[in-house]
mmCIF file with all atom_site columns, C-alpha atoms in Angstrom:
data_model
loop_
_atom_site.group_PDB
_atom_site.id
_atom_site.type_symbol
_atom_site.label_atom_id
_atom_site.label_alt_id
_atom_site.label_comp_id
_atom_site.label_asym_id
_atom_site.label_entity_id
_atom_site.label_seq_id
_atom_site.pdbx_PDB_ins_code
_atom_site.Cartn_x
_atom_site.Cartn_y
_atom_site.Cartn_z
_atom_site.occupancy
_atom_site.B_iso_or_equiv
_atom_site.pdbx_formal_charge
_atom_site.auth_seq_id
_atom_site.auth_comp_id
_atom_site.auth_asym_id
_atom_site.auth_atom_id
_atom_site.pdbx_PDB_model_num
ATOM 1   C CA . MET A 1 1   ? 21.809  -13.196 44.012  1.00 50.00 ? 23  MET A CA 1
ATOM 2   C CA . LEU A 1 2   ? 21.390  -16.035 41.541  1.00 46.00 ? 24  LEU A CA 1
ATOM 3   C CA . ARG A 1 3   ? 17.628  -15.492 41.530  1.00 50.00 ? 25  ARG A CA 1
ATOM 4   C CA . ARG A 1 4   ? 18.003  -11.776 40.666  1.00 48.00 ? 26  ARG A CA 1
ATOM 5   C CA . LEU A 1 5   ? 20.368  -12.661 37.855  1.00 45.00 ? 27  LEU A CA 1
ATOM 6   C CA . SER A 1 6   ? 17.928  -15.196 36.398  1.00 48.00 ? 28  SER A CA 1
ATOM 7   C CA . VAL A 1 7   ? 15.032  -12.711 36.628  1.00 42.00 ? 29  VAL A CA 1
ATOM 8   C CA . ALA A 1 8   ? 17.126  -10.067 34.864  1.00 46.00 ? 30  ALA A CA 1
ATOM 9   C CA . ALA A 1 9   ? 18.078  -12.554 32.148  1.00 48.00 ? 31  ALA A CA 1
ATOM 10  C CA . ALA A 1 10  ? 14.434  -13.549 31.670  1.00 46.00 ? 32  ALA A CA 1
ATOM 11  C CA . LEU A 1 11  ? 13.380  -9.901  31.324  1.00 43.00 ? 33  LEU A CA 1
ATOM 12  C CA . CYS A 1 12  ? 16.097  -9.290  28.747  1.00 46.00 ? 34  CYS A CA 1
ATOM 13  C CA . ALA A 1 13  ? 14.952  -12.326 26.775  1.00 44.00 ? 35  ALA A CA 1
ATOM 14  C CA . LEU A 1 14  ? 11.338  -11.126 26.823  1.00 41.00 ? 36  LEU A CA 1
ATOM 15  C CA . THR A 1 15  ? 12.223  -7.672  25.534  1.00 39.00 ? 37  THR A CA 1
ATOM 16  C CA . ALA A 1 16  ? 14.319  -9.199  22.776  1.00 41.00 ? 38  ALA A CA 1
ATOM 17  C CA . VAL A 1 17  ? 11.368  -11.142 21.340  1.00 38.00 ? 39  VAL A CA 1
ATOM 18  C CA . MET A 1 18  ? 8.756   -8.412  21.724  1.00 35.00 ? 40  MET A CA 1
ATOM 19  C CA . PRO A 1 19  ? 7.758   -7.060  18.304  1.00 41.00 ? 41  PRO A CA 1
ATOM 20  C CA . ALA A 1 20  ? 8.793   -3.533  17.468  1.00 47.00 ? 42  ALA A CA 1
ATOM 21  C CA . HIS A 1 21  ? 5.830   -1.500  16.300  1.00 50.00 ? 43  HIS A CA 1
ATOM 22  C CA . ALA A 1 22  ? 7.074   0.818   13.601  1.00 65.00 ? 44  ALA A CA 1
ATOM 23  C CA . LEU A 1 23  ? 4.841   2.871   11.393  1.00 74.00 ? 45  LEU A CA 1
ATOM 24  C CA . GLY A 1 24  ? 5.078   1.769   7.791   1.00 86.00 ? 46  GLY A CA 1
ATOM 25  C CA . LEU A 1 25  ? 3.334   2.081   4.448   1.00 92.00 ? 47  LEU A CA 1
ATOM 26  C CA . GLY A 1 26  ? 2.484   -0.809  2.156   1.00 95.00 ? 48  GLY A CA 1
ATOM 27  C CA . ASP A 1 27  ? 2.202   -0.972  -1.614  1.00 97.00 ? 49  ASP A CA 1
ATOM 28  C CA . ILE A 1 28  ? 0.050   1.539   -3.451  1.00 97.00 ? 50  ILE A CA 1
ATOM 29  C CA . LYS A 1 29  ? -3.183  0.352   -5.073  1.00 97.00 ? 51  LYS A CA 1
ATOM 30  C CA . VAL A 1 30  ? -4.271  2.661   -7.884  1.00 97.00 ? 52  VAL A CA 1
ATOM 31  C CA . ARG A 1 31  ? -8.022  2.791   -8.516  1.00 96.00 ? 53  ARG A CA 1
ATOM 32  C CA . SER A 1 32  ? -7.996  5.070   -11.560 1.00 96.00 ? 54  SER A CA 1
ATOM 33  C CA . GLY A 1 33  ? -6.502  5.237   -15.014 1.00 95.00 ? 55  GLY A CA 1
ATOM 34  C CA . LEU A 1 34  ? -5.024  7.732   -17.417 1.00 96.00 ? 56  LEU A CA 1
ATOM 35  C CA . ASN A 1 35  ? -7.362  10.625  -18.308 1.00 95.00 ? 57  ASN A CA 1
ATOM 36  C CA . GLN A 1 36  ? -9.285  10.139  -15.056 1.00 96.00 ? 58  GLN A CA 1
ATOM 37  C CA . ARG A 1 37  ? -9.120  11.814  -11.675 1.00 97.00 ? 59  ARG A CA 1
ATOM 38  C CA . PHE A 1 38  ? -6.335  10.136  -9.721  1.00 97.00 ? 60  PHE A CA 1
ATOM 39  C CA . SER A 1 39  ? -7.434  7.798   -6.933  1.00 98.00 ? 61  SER A CA 1
ATOM 40  C CA . ALA A 1 40  ? -5.247  5.444   -4.888  1.00 98.00 ? 62  ALA A CA 1
ATOM 41  C CA . VAL A 1 41  ? -4.959  3.768   -1.495  1.00 98.00 ? 63  VAL A CA 1
ATOM 42  C CA . ILE A 1 42  ? -1.843  2.959   0.536   1.00 97.00 ? 64  ILE A CA 1
ATOM 43  C CA . PRO A 1 43  ? -2.333  0.721   3.598   1.00 95.00 ? 65  PRO A CA 1
ATOM 44  C CA . PHE A 1 44  ? -0.514  1.340   6.862   1.00 92.00 ? 66  PHE A CA 1
ATOM 45  C CA . THR A 1 45  ? 1.504   -1.787  7.600   1.00 89.00 ? 67  THR A CA 1
ATOM 46  C CA . SER A 1 46  ? 1.551   -1.217  11.337  1.00 81.00 ? 68  SER A CA 1
ATOM 47  C CA . LEU A 1 47  ? -0.054  1.472   13.406  1.00 81.00 ? 69  LEU A CA 1
ATOM 48  C CA . THR A 1 48  ? -0.323  1.711   17.179  1.00 77.00 ? 70  THR A CA 1
ATOM 49  C CA . PRO A 1 49  ? -3.432  3.311   18.735  1.00 76.00 ? 71  PRO A CA 1
ATOM 50  C CA . GLU A 1 50  ? -1.308  6.289   19.828  1.00 76.00 ? 72  GLU A CA 1
ATOM 51  C CA . GLU A 1 51  ? -0.016  6.803   16.301  1.00 78.00 ? 73  GLU A CA 1
ATOM 52  C CA . ALA A 1 52  ? -3.484  6.380   14.805  1.00 80.00 ? 74  ALA A CA 1
ATOM 53  C CA . ALA A 1 53  ? -4.820  9.261   16.867  1.00 82.00 ? 75  ALA A CA 1
ATOM 54  C CA . ASN A 1 54  ? -2.278  11.743  15.547  1.00 88.00 ? 76  ASN A CA 1
ATOM 55  C CA . VAL A 1 55  ? -0.754  10.437  12.314  1.00 91.00 ? 77  VAL A CA 1
ATOM 56  C CA . ARG A 1 56  ? -0.677  12.885  9.381   1.00 93.00 ? 78  ARG A CA 1
ATOM 57  C CA . ALA A 1 57  ? 0.092   12.240  5.718   1.00 95.00 ? 79  ALA A CA 1
ATOM 58  C CA . ARG A 1 58  ? 0.736   14.501  2.733   1.00 96.00 ? 80  ARG A CA 1
ATOM 59  C CA . VAL A 1 59  ? 2.647   14.788  -0.524  1.00 97.00 ? 81  VAL A CA 1
ATOM 60  C CA . ALA A 1 60  ? 6.174   15.852  0.415   1.00 97.00 ? 82  ALA A CA 1
ATOM 61  C CA . ASP A 1 61  ? 7.316   19.388  -0.316  1.00 95.00 ? 83  ASP A CA 1
ATOM 62  C CA . ASN A 1 62  ? 9.640   20.598  -3.073  1.00 96.00 ? 84  ASN A CA 1
ATOM 63  C CA . GLN A 1 63  ? 12.752  20.406  -0.875  1.00 97.00 ? 85  GLN A CA 1
ATOM 64  C CA . ASP A 1 64  ? 12.147  16.729  -0.057  1.00 96.00 ? 86  ASP A CA 1
ATOM 65  C CA . PHE A 1 65  ? 11.709  15.928  -3.755  1.00 96.00 ? 87  PHE A CA 1
ATOM 66  C CA . ALA A 1 66  ? 14.952  17.762  -4.540  1.00 96.00 ? 88  ALA A CA 1
ATOM 67  C CA . ARG A 1 67  ? 16.857  15.924  -1.773  1.00 95.00 ? 89  ARG A CA 1
ATOM 68  C CA . ALA A 1 68  ? 15.556  12.616  -3.172  1.00 95.00 ? 90  ALA A CA 1
ATOM 69  C CA . GLY A 1 69  ? 16.670  13.618  -6.676  1.00 96.00 ? 91  GLY A CA 1
ATOM 70  C CA . LEU A 1 70  ? 13.083  13.610  -7.982  1.00 95.00 ? 92  LEU A CA 1
ATOM 71  C CA . ASP A 1 71  ? 11.159  16.076  -10.115 1.00 94.00 ? 93  ASP A CA 1
ATOM 72  C CA . ARG A 1 72  ? 7.959   17.290  -8.476  1.00 95.00 ? 94  ARG A CA 1
ATOM 73  C CA . SER A 1 73  ? 5.189   17.512  -11.045 1.00 93.00 ? 95  SER A CA 1
ATOM 74  C CA . GLY A 1 74  ? 2.785   20.433  -10.737 1.00 94.00 ? 96  GLY A CA 1
ATOM 75  C CA . TYR A 1 75  ? -0.037  17.885  -10.871 1.00 96.00 ? 97  TYR A CA 1
ATOM 76  C CA . LEU A 1 76  ? 0.902   16.685  -7.379  1.00 96.00 ? 98  LEU A CA 1
ATOM 77  C CA . SER A 1 77  ? -0.427  19.955  -5.935  1.00 95.00 ? 99  SER A CA 1
ATOM 78  C CA . SER A 1 78  ? -3.930  18.833  -6.909  1.00 96.00 ? 100 SER A CA 1
ATOM 79  C CA . ILE A 1 79  ? -3.685  15.557  -4.977  1.00 97.00 ? 101 ILE A CA 1
ATOM 80  C CA . ARG A 1 80  ? -5.447  15.431  -1.621  1.00 97.00 ? 102 ARG A CA 1
ATOM 81  C CA . VAL A 1 81  ? -3.974  13.041  0.942   1.00 97.00 ? 103 VAL A CA 1
ATOM 82  C CA . GLU A 1 82  ? -5.969  11.792  3.919   1.00 95.00 ? 104 GLU A CA 1
ATOM 83  C CA . ALA A 1 83  ? -4.920  9.389   6.673   1.00 93.00 ? 105 ALA A CA 1
ATOM 84  C CA . ILE A 1 84  ? -7.899  7.158   7.540   1.00 92.00 ? 106 ILE A CA 1
ATOM 85  C CA . THR A 1 85  ? -7.076  5.557   10.877  1.00 88.00 ? 107 THR A CA 1
ATOM 86  C CA . ASP A 1 86  ? -10.453 4.540   12.268  1.00 84.00 ? 108 ASP A CA 1
ATOM 87  C CA . GLY A 1 87  ? -11.877 1.184   11.350  1.00 81.00 ? 109 GLY A CA 1
ATOM 88  C CA . PRO A 1 88  ? -10.286 -2.161  10.565  1.00 83.00 ? 110 PRO A CA 1
ATOM 89  C CA . ASN A 1 89  ? -8.150  -1.036  7.591   1.00 88.00 ? 111 ASN A CA 1
ATOM 90  C CA . PRO A 1 90  ? -6.033  2.036   8.392   1.00 91.00 ? 112 PRO A CA 1
ATOM 91  C CA . ARG A 1 91  ? -4.832  3.607   5.174   1.00 94.00 ? 113 ARG A CA 1
ATOM 92  C CA . VAL A 1 92  ? -3.787  6.703   3.281   1.00 96.00 ? 114 VAL A CA 1
ATOM 93  C CA . GLU A 1 93  ? -6.241  7.759   0.576   1.00 97.00 ? 115 GLU A CA 1
ATOM 94  C CA . LEU A 1 94  ? -5.109  9.899   -2.334  1.00 98.00 ? 116 LEU A CA 1
ATOM 95  C CA . SER A 1 95  ? -7.448  11.680  -4.715  1.00 98.00 ? 117 SER A CA 1
ATOM 96  C CA . SER A 1 96  ? -7.342  14.500  -7.204  1.00 97.00 ? 118 SER A CA 1
ATOM 97  C CA . GLY A 1 97  ? -9.956  16.834  -8.586  1.00 92.00 ? 119 GLY A CA 1
ATOM 98  C CA . GLU A 1 98  ? -7.920  17.172  -11.785 1.00 96.00 ? 120 GLU A CA 1
ATOM 99  C CA . ILE A 1 99  ? -7.565  14.618  -14.556 1.00 96.00 ? 121 ILE A CA 1
ATOM 100 C CA . ALA A 1 100 ? -4.244  12.769  -14.785 1.00 96.00 ? 122 ALA A CA 1
ATOM 101 C CA . ARG A 1 101 ? -2.888  13.439  -18.284 1.00 95.00 ? 123 ARG A CA 1
ATOM 102 C CA . GLU A 1 102 ? 0.612   11.946  -17.855 1.00 94.00 ? 124 GLU A CA 1
ATOM 103 C CA . PRO A 1 103 ? 0.973   8.157   -17.670 1.00 95.00 ? 125 PRO A CA 1
ATOM 104 C CA . LEU A 1 104 ? 3.896   8.213   -15.208 1.00 95.00 ? 126 LEU A CA 1
ATOM 105 C CA . LEU A 1 105 ? 3.471   9.720   -11.761 1.00 96.00 ? 127 LEU A CA 1
ATOM 106 C CA . THR A 1 106 ? 6.160   9.841   -9.076  1.00 96.00 ? 128 THR A CA 1
ATOM 107 C CA . LEU A 1 107 ? 4.866   10.417  -5.564  1.00 97.00 ? 129 LEU A CA 1
ATOM 108 C CA . LEU A 1 108 ? 6.845   11.097  -2.412  1.00 97.00 ? 130 LEU A CA 1
ATOM 109 C CA . ILE A 1 109 ? 4.509   10.613  0.557   1.00 97.00 ? 131 ILE A CA 1
ATOM 110 C CA . GLU A 1 110 ? 5.395   12.046  3.954   1.00 96.00 ? 132 GLU A CA 1
ATOM 111 C CA . VAL A 1 111 ? 3.882   10.556  7.106   1.00 94.00 ? 133 VAL A CA 1
ATOM 112 C CA . ARG A 1 112 ? 4.334   12.241  10.472  1.00 91.00 ? 134 ARG A CA 1
ATOM 113 C CA . LYS A 1 113 ? 3.584   10.479  13.713  1.00 83.00 ? 135 LYS A CA 1
ATOM 114 C CA . PRO A 1 114 ? 3.428   11.683  17.320  1.00 76.00 ? 136 PRO A CA 1
ATOM 115 C CA . GLY A 1 115 ? 6.720   12.922  18.674  1.00 78.00 ? 137 GLY A CA 1
ATOM 116 C CA . GLY A 1 116 ? 7.706   14.570  15.397  1.00 78.00 ? 138 GLY A CA 1
ATOM 117 C CA . THR A 1 117 ? 9.032   11.434  13.717  1.00 85.00 ? 139 THR A CA 1
ATOM 118 C CA . ARG A 1 118 ? 8.500   11.462  9.978   1.00 90.00 ? 140 ARG A CA 1
ATOM 119 C CA . MET A 1 119 ? 8.840   8.950   7.205   1.00 92.00 ? 141 MET A CA 1
ATOM 120 C CA . LEU A 1 120 ? 9.121   9.462   3.447   1.00 95.00 ? 142 LEU A CA 1
ATOM 121 C CA . ARG A 1 121 ? 8.157   6.773   0.927   1.00 96.00 ? 143 ARG A CA 1
ATOM 122 C CA . GLU A 1 122 ? 8.490   7.006   -2.841  1.00 97.00 ? 144 GLU A CA 1
ATOM 123 C CA . TYR A 1 123 ? 5.927   5.506   -5.209  1.00 97.00 ? 145 TYR A CA 1
ATOM 124 C CA . THR A 1 124 ? 6.138   5.396   -8.988  1.00 96.00 ? 146 THR A CA 1
ATOM 125 C CA . VAL A 1 125 ? 2.792   4.808   -10.664 1.00 96.00 ? 147 VAL A CA 1
ATOM 126 C CA . LEU A 1 126 ? 2.158   3.904   -14.285 1.00 95.00 ? 148 LEU A CA 1
ATOM 127 C CA . LEU A 1 127 ? -1.393  4.888   -15.202 1.00 95.00 ? 149 LEU A CA 1
ATOM 128 C CA . ASP A 1 128 ? -2.933  2.619   -17.797 1.00 91.00 ? 150 ASP A CA 1
ATOM 129 C CA . PRO A 1 129 ? -5.618  4.002   -20.102 1.00 87.00 ? 151 PRO A CA 1
ATOM 130 C CA . ALA A 1 130 ? -9.044  3.574   -18.533 1.00 73.00 ? 152 ALA A CA 1
ATOM 131 C CA . VAL A 1 131 ? -11.170 0.825   -20.071 1.00 69.00 ? 153 VAL A CA 1
ATOM 132 C CA . THR A 1 132 ? -14.898 1.336   -20.615 1.00 57.00 ? 154 THR A CA 1
ATOM 133 C CA . ALA A 1 133 ? -17.554 -1.341  -20.071 1.00 52.00 ? 155 ALA A CA 1
ATOM 134 C CA . GLY A 1 134 ? -17.414 -2.296  -23.763 1.00 50.00 ? 156 GLY A CA 1
ATOM 135 C CA . GLY A 1 135 ? -13.671 -3.021  -23.548 1.00 53.00 ? 157 GLY A CA 1
ATOM 136 C CA . GLU A 1 136 ? -12.620 0.106   -25.459 1.00 52.00 ? 158 GLU A CA 1
ATOM 137 C CA . THR A 1 137 ? -10.123 2.604   -24.149 1.00 52.00 ? 159 THR A CA 1
ATOM 138 C CA . ALA A 1 138 ? -11.658 5.799   -22.881 1.00 51.00 ? 160 ALA A CA 1
ATOM 139 C CA . SER A 1 139 ? -10.273 9.097   -24.131 1.00 49.00 ? 161 SER A CA 1
ATOM 140 C CA . ALA A 1 140 ? -10.962 12.616  -23.022 1.00 45.00 ? 162 ALA A CA 1
#
């Protein structure tokens, strides 16, 4: 009886220290400037192999923006979102075919993982004017 109790206690202790693998997004790294096509990368902070096989990312819809109390810019419709899960650096890549004309961009990114669980993360980006090789600001 005492042995069973000690085994049960040991199992409980092991499960308490096991790390919980929860899907998360890191900080956004913007690779473009104002008056350029938007380009950014958001790393996944933790991603299990099961999640990697089926994770999906996109800009959230109008209802999610409204629930968050955010205005959804029409420019966000031009942003393509792709979850890159193969390779050593799983990430979400964002890109736009249209030029970003406004310096402030508020993004609400939705990530869905297997089982229907979804996560929303807000990012506010300030786009600096692009700098040319000569150190001058580029203008379009």
